[in-house]
């Protein structure tokens, strides 16, 4: 599980990150709102941990900004302020859970794992550009034209459509396949991506999947023509 951690207390942030890594998380730690916000917009995270007090901008303001732009990452707020009013404000701005400092690392790990297991509230049909993906039928369509997807292709495409215009790593795609009992290798991930991309092109969709060398893949809108892509 990949976690975003934004904490401006260097010692606390590093200690928390080490504990989460020891518990099996992949952690991206940032001390400032700007750095954390840049990462949040660019990388897919399963959970995020935000300190409520982050210098000039509070974690609550950052959370409100994230929710306003459509980021649905489950968020746990860390705070030294345990008042009911503070928790209510945070929940109203989109927080999923709270933990008051000082806290036990074991409780933080348990809460984050619980957040990561929550099923997403999703529609039956996911849309991006003119492409529609019917989750029940495992079909993609553009207008009246439709094509079926295999189970593996469906898993991969759903990951991209839930995080359009954001980097999805091979490891994250592998985690998605593995979570649904699908065997995978780097080669099989490339094959799934290639087949999904080919079916998008066959339908004439205005979206594609671009390979970003050394980073992973990203679902993008085509602007004024087809973008080149390679595995």
Coordinates of N, CA and C in Angstrom, one line a residue, residues 48-204:
X48 N -3.6 8.6 2.5 CA -2.8 9.8 2.8 C -2.9 10.2 4.3
X49 N -1.8 10.6 4.8 CA -1.7 11.1 6.2 C -1.3 12.5 6.2
X50 N -2.1 13.4 6.8 CA -1.9 14.8 6.8 C -1.8 15.4 8.2
X51 N -0.8 16.1 8.5 CA -0.8 16.9 9.8 C -1.8 18.0 9.6
X52 N -2.6 18.3 10.6 CA -3.5 19.4 10.5 C -2.9 20.7 10.5
X53 N -1.7 20.9 11.1 CA -1.0 22.1 11.1 C 0.3 22.0 10.3
X54 N 0.3 22.7 9.1 CA 1.4 22.6 8.2 C 1.9 24.0 7.8
X55 N 2.4 24.7 8.8 CA 3.0 26.0 8.5 C 1.9 27.0 8.0
X56 N 2.1 27.6 6.9 CA 1.3 28.7 6.4 C -0.1 28.2 6.0
X57 N -0.2 26.9 5.6 CA -1.4 26.3 5.1 C -1.7 25.1 5.9
X58 N -2.9 25.0 6.4 CA -3.3 23.8 7.3 C -3.6 22.6 6.4
X59 N -3.4 21.4 7.0 CA -3.8 20.2 6.3 C -5.2 20.2 5.9
X60 N -6.1 20.8 6.7 CA -7.5 20.9 6.3 C -7.7 21.7 5.0
X61 N -6.9 22.7 4.8 CA -7.0 23.5 3.6 C -6.6 22.7 2.4
X62 N -5.5 21.9 2.6 CA -5.0 21.0 1.6 C -6.0 20.0 1.2
X63 N -6.6 19.4 2.3 CA -7.6 18.4 2.1 C -8.8 18.9 1.3
X64 N -9.2 20.1 1.6 CA -10.4 20.7 0.9 C -10.0 20.9 -0.6
X65 N -8.8 21.3 -0.8 CA -8.3 21.5 -2.2 C -8.3 20.2 -3.0
X66 N -7.8 19.2 -2.3 CA -7.8 17.9 -3.0 C -9.2 17.4 -3.3
X67 N -10.1 17.5 -2.4 CA -11.5 17.0 -2.6 C -12.1 17.8 -3.7
X68 N -11.8 19.1 -3.8 CA -12.4 20.0 -4.8 C -12.0 19.6 -6.2
X69 N -10.8 19.1 -6.3 CA -10.2 18.7 -7.6 C -10.5 17.2 -7.9
X70 N -11.3 16.6 -7.1 CA -11.7 15.2 -7.4 C -10.8 14.1 -6.8
X71 N -9.8 14.4 -6.0 CA -9.0 13.3 -5.4 C -9.7 12.7 -4.3
X72 N -10.0 11.4 -4.4 CA -10.8 10.6 -3.4 C -9.9 9.8 -2.5
X73 N -8.6 10.0 -2.5 CA -7.8 9.2 -1.6 C -8.3 9.2 -0.2
X74 N -8.4 8.1 0.5 CA -8.8 8.1 1.9 C -7.7 8.8 2.7
X75 N -8.1 9.7 3.6 CA -7.2 10.6 4.3 C -7.4 10.5 5.8
X76 N -6.3 10.3 6.5 CA -6.3 10.3 8.0 C -5.5 11.6 8.4
X77 N -6.2 12.3 9.3 CA -5.6 13.6 9.8 C -4.9 13.3 11.1
X78 N -3.7 13.8 11.3 CA -2.9 13.8 12.5 C -3.1 15.2 13.2
X79 N -3.4 15.2 14.4 CA -3.6 16.5 15.1 C -3.3 16.5 16.6
X80 N -2.8 17.6 17.1 CA -2.6 17.7 18.5 C -3.9 18.3 19.1
X81 N -4.9 18.6 18.3 CA -6.1 19.2 18.7 C -7.2 18.2 18.7
X82 N -7.7 17.7 19.9 CA -8.6 16.7 19.9 C -10.0 17.1 20.1
X83 N -10.4 18.3 20.0 CA -11.7 18.8 20.2 C -12.7 18.3 19.2
X84 N -13.9 18.1 19.6 CA -15.0 17.7 18.7 C -15.2 18.7 17.6
X85 N -15.1 20.0 17.8 CA -15.3 21.0 16.8 C -14.2 20.8 15.7
X86 N -13.0 20.5 16.1 CA -11.9 20.3 15.1 C -12.2 19.1 14.2
X87 N -12.6 18.0 14.9 CA -12.9 16.8 14.1 C -14.1 17.0 13.2
X88 N -15.1 17.7 13.6 CA -16.2 18.0 12.7 C -15.8 18.8 11.5
X89 N -15.0 19.8 11.7 CA -14.5 20.6 10.6 C -13.8 19.7 9.6
X90 N -12.9 18.9 10.1 CA -12.1 18.0 9.2 C -13.0 17.0 8.4
X91 N -14.0 16.4 9.1 CA -14.9 15.5 8.4 C -15.7 16.2 7.4
X92 N -16.1 17.4 7.6 CA -16.9 18.2 6.7 C -16.0 18.5 5.4
X93 N -14.7 18.7 5.6 CA -13.8 19.0 4.5 C -13.4 17.7 3.7
X94 N -13.8 16.5 4.2 CA -13.4 15.3 3.5 C -12.5 14.4 4.1
X95 N -12.2 14.6 5.4 CA -11.3 13.6 6.1 C -12.1 12.3 6.4
X96 N -11.3 11.2 6.3 CA -12.0 9.9 6.6 C -11.7 9.4 8.0
X97 N -10.7 9.9 8.6 CA -10.4 9.4 10.0 C -9.4 10.4 10.7
X98 N -9.3 10.3 12.0 CA -8.5 11.3 12.8 C -7.7 10.5 13.8
X99 N -6.5 10.9 14.1 CA -5.7 10.4 15.1 C -5.0 11.5 15.9
X100 N -5.2 11.5 17.2 CA -4.7 12.6 18.0 C -3.3 12.3 18.5
X101 N -2.4 13.3 18.4 CA -1.0 13.1 18.9 C -1.0 13.3 20.4
X102 N -0.1 12.5 21.1 CA 0.7 11.5 20.6 C -0.1 10.2 20.4
X103 N 0.4 9.4 19.4 CA -0.4 8.2 19.0 C 0.5 7.0 19.0
X104 N -0.1 5.8 19.1 CA 0.7 4.6 19.0 C 0.8 4.2 17.5
X105 N 2.0 3.9 17.1 CA 2.2 3.5 15.7 C 1.3 2.4 15.3
X106 N 1.1 1.4 16.2 CA 0.3 0.3 15.9 C -1.2 0.7 15.5
X107 N -1.7 1.7 16.2 CA -3.0 2.2 15.9 C -3.0 2.9 14.6
X108 N -2.0 3.7 14.3 CA -1.9 4.3 13.0 C -1.9 3.3 11.8
X109 N -1.1 2.3 12.0 CA -1.0 1.2 10.9 C -2.4 0.5 10.8
X110 N -3.1 0.2 11.9 CA -4.3 -0.5 11.8 C -5.4 0.4 11.1
X111 N -5.4 1.7 11.5 CA -6.4 2.6 10.9 C -6.1 2.8 9.4
X112 N -4.9 2.9 9.0 CA -4.6 3.0 7.6 C -4.9 1.8 6.8
X113 N -4.7 0.6 7.3 CA -5.1 -0.6 6.6 C -6.6 -0.7 6.5
X114 N -7.3 -0.3 7.5 CA -8.7 -0.3 7.4 C -9.2 0.7 6.4
X115 N -8.6 1.9 6.3 CA -9.0 2.8 5.2 C -8.7 2.2 3.8
X116 N -7.6 1.6 3.7 CA -7.2 1.0 2.4 C -8.1 -0.1 2.0
X117 N -8.8 -0.8 2.9 CA -9.7 -1.9 2.6 C -11.1 -1.4 2.2
X118 N -11.4 -0.1 2.5 CA -12.8 0.3 2.3 C -13.1 0.3 0.8
X119 N -14.2 -0.3 0.4 CA -14.6 -0.3 -1.0 C -14.9 1.1 -1.5
X120 N -14.5 1.4 -2.7 CA -14.8 2.8 -3.2 C -16.2 2.9 -3.6
X121 N -16.8 4.1 -3.4 CA -18.1 4.3 -3.9 C -18.1 4.7 -5.4
X122 N -18.5 3.8 -6.2 CA -18.3 4.1 -7.7 C -19.6 3.8 -8.4
X123 N -19.6 4.4 -9.6 CA -20.8 4.2 -10.5 C -20.5 2.9 -11.3
X124 N -21.6 2.4 -11.9 CA -21.4 1.2 -12.7 C -20.6 1.5 -14.0
X125 N -20.7 2.8 -14.5 CA -20.0 3.1 -15.7 C -19.0 4.2 -15.4
X126 N -17.7 4.0 -15.8 CA -16.7 5.0 -15.6 C -16.5 5.6 -17.0
X127 N -16.3 7.0 -17.0 CA -16.1 7.7 -18.2 C -14.8 8.5 -18.1
X128 N -14.2 8.6 -19.3 CA -13.0 9.5 -19.5 C -13.0 9.9 -20.9
X129 N -13.1 11.2 -21.2 CA -13.2 11.6 -22.6 C -14.5 11.1 -23.2
X130 N -14.4 10.5 -24.4 CA -15.6 9.9 -25.0 C -15.6 8.4 -24.7
X131 N -14.7 7.9 -23.9 CA -14.7 6.5 -23.6 C -15.5 6.1 -22.4
X132 N -16.3 5.1 -22.5 CA -17.1 4.6 -21.4 C -16.7 3.2 -21.1
X133 N -16.6 2.8 -19.8 CA -16.3 1.5 -19.4 C -17.5 1.0 -18.5
X134 N -18.2 0.0 -19.0 CA -19.3 -0.6 -18.2 C -18.7 -1.7 -17.3
X135 N -18.6 -1.5 -16.0 CA -18.0 -2.4 -15.1 C -18.7 -3.8 -15.0
X136 N -20.0 -3.7 -15.1 CA -20.8 -5.0 -15.0 C -20.6 -5.8 -16.2
X137 N -20.6 -5.2 -17.4 CA -20.5 -6.0 -18.7 C -19.1 -6.2 -19.1
X138 N -18.1 -5.5 -18.4 CA -16.7 -5.6 -18.8 C -16.6 -5.2 -20.3
X139 N -17.2 -4.1 -20.7 CA -17.1 -3.6 -22.1 C -16.7 -2.1 -22.1
X140 N -16.0 -1.7 -23.1 CA -15.7 -0.3 -23.3 C -16.5 0.1 -24.6
X141 N -16.8 1.4 -24.6 CA -17.6 1.8 -25.8 C -17.2 3.3 -26.1
X142 N -17.4 3.6 -27.4 CA -17.4 5.0 -27.8 C -18.6 5.1 -28.7
X143 N -19.6 5.9 -28.3 CA -20.9 6.0 -29.0 C -21.5 4.6 -29.0
X144 N -21.9 4.1 -30.2 CA -22.6 2.8 -30.3 C -21.6 1.7 -30.4
X145 N -20.3 2.0 -30.7 CA -19.3 0.9 -30.9 C -18.9 0.4 -29.5
X146 N -18.8 -1.0 -29.4 CA -18.4 -1.6 -28.1 C -17.4 -2.7 -28.3
X147 N -16.6 -2.9 -27.3 CA -15.6 -4.1 -27.4 C -15.6 -4.7 -26.0
X148 N -15.5 -6.0 -25.9 CA -15.4 -6.7 -24.6 C -13.9 -6.6 -24.1
X149 N -13.8 -6.7 -22.8 CA -12.5 -6.8 -22.1 C -12.3 -8.1 -21.3
X150 N -11.1 -8.6 -21.3 CA -10.8 -9.7 -20.4 C -10.8 -9.2 -19.0
X151 N -10.8 -10.2 -18.0 CA -10.8 -9.8 -16.6 C -9.5 -9.0 -16.3
X152 N -8.4 -9.4 -16.8 CA -7.1 -8.7 -16.6 C -7.2 -7.3 -17.2
X153 N -7.7 -7.2 -18.4 CA -7.8 -5.9 -19.1 C -8.7 -5.0 -18.3
X154 N -9.8 -5.5 -17.8 CA -10.8 -4.7 -17.0 C -10.1 -4.2 -15.7
X155 N -9.3 -5.0 -15.1 CA -8.7 -4.6 -13.8 C -7.7 -3.4 -14.1
X156 N -6.9 -3.6 -15.2 CA -5.9 -2.6 -15.6 C -6.6 -1.3 -16.0
X157 N -7.7 -1.4 -16.8 CA -8.3 -0.2 -17.3 C -9.0 0.6 -16.1
X158 N -9.6 -0.2 -15.2 CA -10.3 0.5 -14.1 C -9.3 1.3 -13.3
X159 N -8.1 0.8 -13.1 CA -7.1 1.5 -12.4 C -6.8 2.8 -13.1
X160 N -6.7 2.8 -14.4 CA -6.4 4.1 -15.1 C -7.5 5.0 -15.1
X161 N -8.7 4.5 -15.2 CA -9.9 5.4 -15.3 C -10.2 6.1 -13.9
X162 N -9.8 5.4 -12.8 CA -10.0 6.0 -11.5 C -8.9 7.1 -11.2
X163 N -7.9 7.1 -12.0 CA -6.8 8.0 -11.8 C -6.3 8.6 -13.1
X164 N -7.2 9.2 -13.9 CA -6.7 9.7 -15.2 C -5.7 10.9 -15.0
X165 N -4.9 11.0 -16.0 CA -3.9 12.1 -16.0 C -2.9 12.0 -14.8
X166 N -2.8 10.8 -14.2 CA -1.9 10.6 -13.1 C -1.1 9.4 -13.3
X167 N 0.2 9.3 -12.9 CA 1.1 8.2 -13.1 C 0.6 7.0 -12.3
X168 N 0.5 5.8 -13.0 CA 0.2 4.6 -12.3 C 1.4 3.7 -12.6
X169 N 2.1 3.2 -11.6 CA 3.3 2.4 -11.7 C 2.9 1.0 -12.1
X170 N 4.0 0.3 -12.6 CA 3.8 -1.2 -12.8 C 3.5 -1.9 -11.5
X171 N 4.1 -1.5 -10.5 CA 3.9 -2.1 -9.2 C 2.4 -2.0 -8.7
X172 N 1.8 -0.8 -9.0 CA 0.4 -0.6 -8.6 C -0.5 -1.4 -9.5
X173 N -0.2 -1.5 -10.8 CA -1.0 -2.3 -11.6 C -0.9 -3.8 -11.2
X174 N 0.3 -4.2 -10.8 CA 0.5 -5.6 -10.3 C -0.3 -5.8 -9.1
X175 N -0.3 -4.8 -8.2 CA -1.1 -5.0 -6.9 C -2.5 -5.2 -7.2
X176 N -3.0 -4.4 -8.2 CA -4.5 -4.5 -8.6 C -4.8 -5.9 -9.1
X177 N -3.9 -6.4 -10.0 CA -4.1 -7.7 -10.5 C -4.0 -8.8 -9.5
X178 N -3.0 -8.7 -8.6 CA -2.8 -9.7 -7.6 C -3.9 -9.7 -6.6
X179 N -4.5 -8.5 -6.3 CA -5.6 -8.4 -5.3 C -6.8 -9.2 -5.8
X180 N -6.9 -9.4 -7.1 CA -8.1 -10.2 -7.6 C -7.6 -11.5 -8.2
X181 N -6.6 -12.1 -7.6 CA -6.1 -13.4 -7.9 C -5.7 -13.6 -9.3
X182 N -5.2 -12.5 -9.9 CA -4.6 -12.6 -11.3 C -3.1 -12.7 -11.2
X183 N -2.5 -13.7 -11.8 CA -1.1 -13.8 -11.9 C -0.5 -12.7 -12.8
X184 N 0.6 -12.2 -12.4 CA 1.2 -11.1 -13.3 C 2.7 -11.1 -13.2
X185 N 3.3 -10.6 -14.3 CA 4.7 -10.3 -14.4 C 4.8 -9.0 -15.1
X186 N 6.0 -8.4 -15.2 CA 6.2 -7.2 -15.9 C 5.7 -7.3 -17.3
X187 N 6.0 -8.5 -17.9 CA 5.6 -8.7 -19.3 C 4.1 -8.8 -19.4
X188 N 3.4 -9.5 -18.5 CA 1.9 -9.6 -18.6 C 1.3 -8.2 -18.4
X189 N 1.8 -7.4 -17.5 CA 1.3 -6.0 -17.4 C 1.4 -5.3 -18.7
X190 N 2.5 -5.3 -19.4 CA 2.7 -4.7 -20.6 C 1.7 -5.2 -21.7
X191 N 1.5 -6.5 -21.6 CA 0.5 -7.1 -22.6 C -0.9 -6.5 -22.3
X192 N -1.3 -6.5 -21.1 CA -2.6 -6.0 -20.7 C -2.8 -4.5 -21.2
X193 N -1.8 -3.7 -20.9 CA -1.8 -2.3 -21.2 C -1.9 -2.2 -22.8
X194 N -1.1 -2.9 -23.5 CA -1.1 -2.8 -24.9 C -2.4 -3.2 -25.5
X195 N -3.1 -4.3 -25.0 CA -4.4 -4.7 -25.5 C -5.4 -3.6 -25.2
X196 N -5.4 -3.1 -24.0 CA -6.4 -2.0 -23.7 C -6.2 -0.8 -24.6
X197 N -5.0 -0.4 -24.8 CA -4.7 0.7 -25.7 C -5.1 0.5 -27.1
X198 N -4.9 -0.8 -27.6 CA -5.3 -1.1 -28.9 C -6.8 -1.1 -29.1
X199 N -7.5 -1.5 -28.1 CA -9.0 -1.5 -28.2 C -9.5 -0.1 -28.1
X200 N -8.9 0.8 -27.3 CA -9.2 2.2 -27.4 C -9.1 2.8 -28.8
X201 N -8.0 2.5 -29.4 CA -7.7 3.0 -30.7 C -8.7 2.4 -31.7
X202 N -9.0 1.1 -31.6 CA -9.9 0.5 -32.5 C -11.3 1.2 -32.5
X203 N -11.7 1.6 -31.3 CA -13.0 2.3 -31.1 C -12.9 3.8 -31.5
X204 N -11.7 4.3 -31.8 CA -11.5 5.7 -32.1 C -11.6 6.6 -31.0

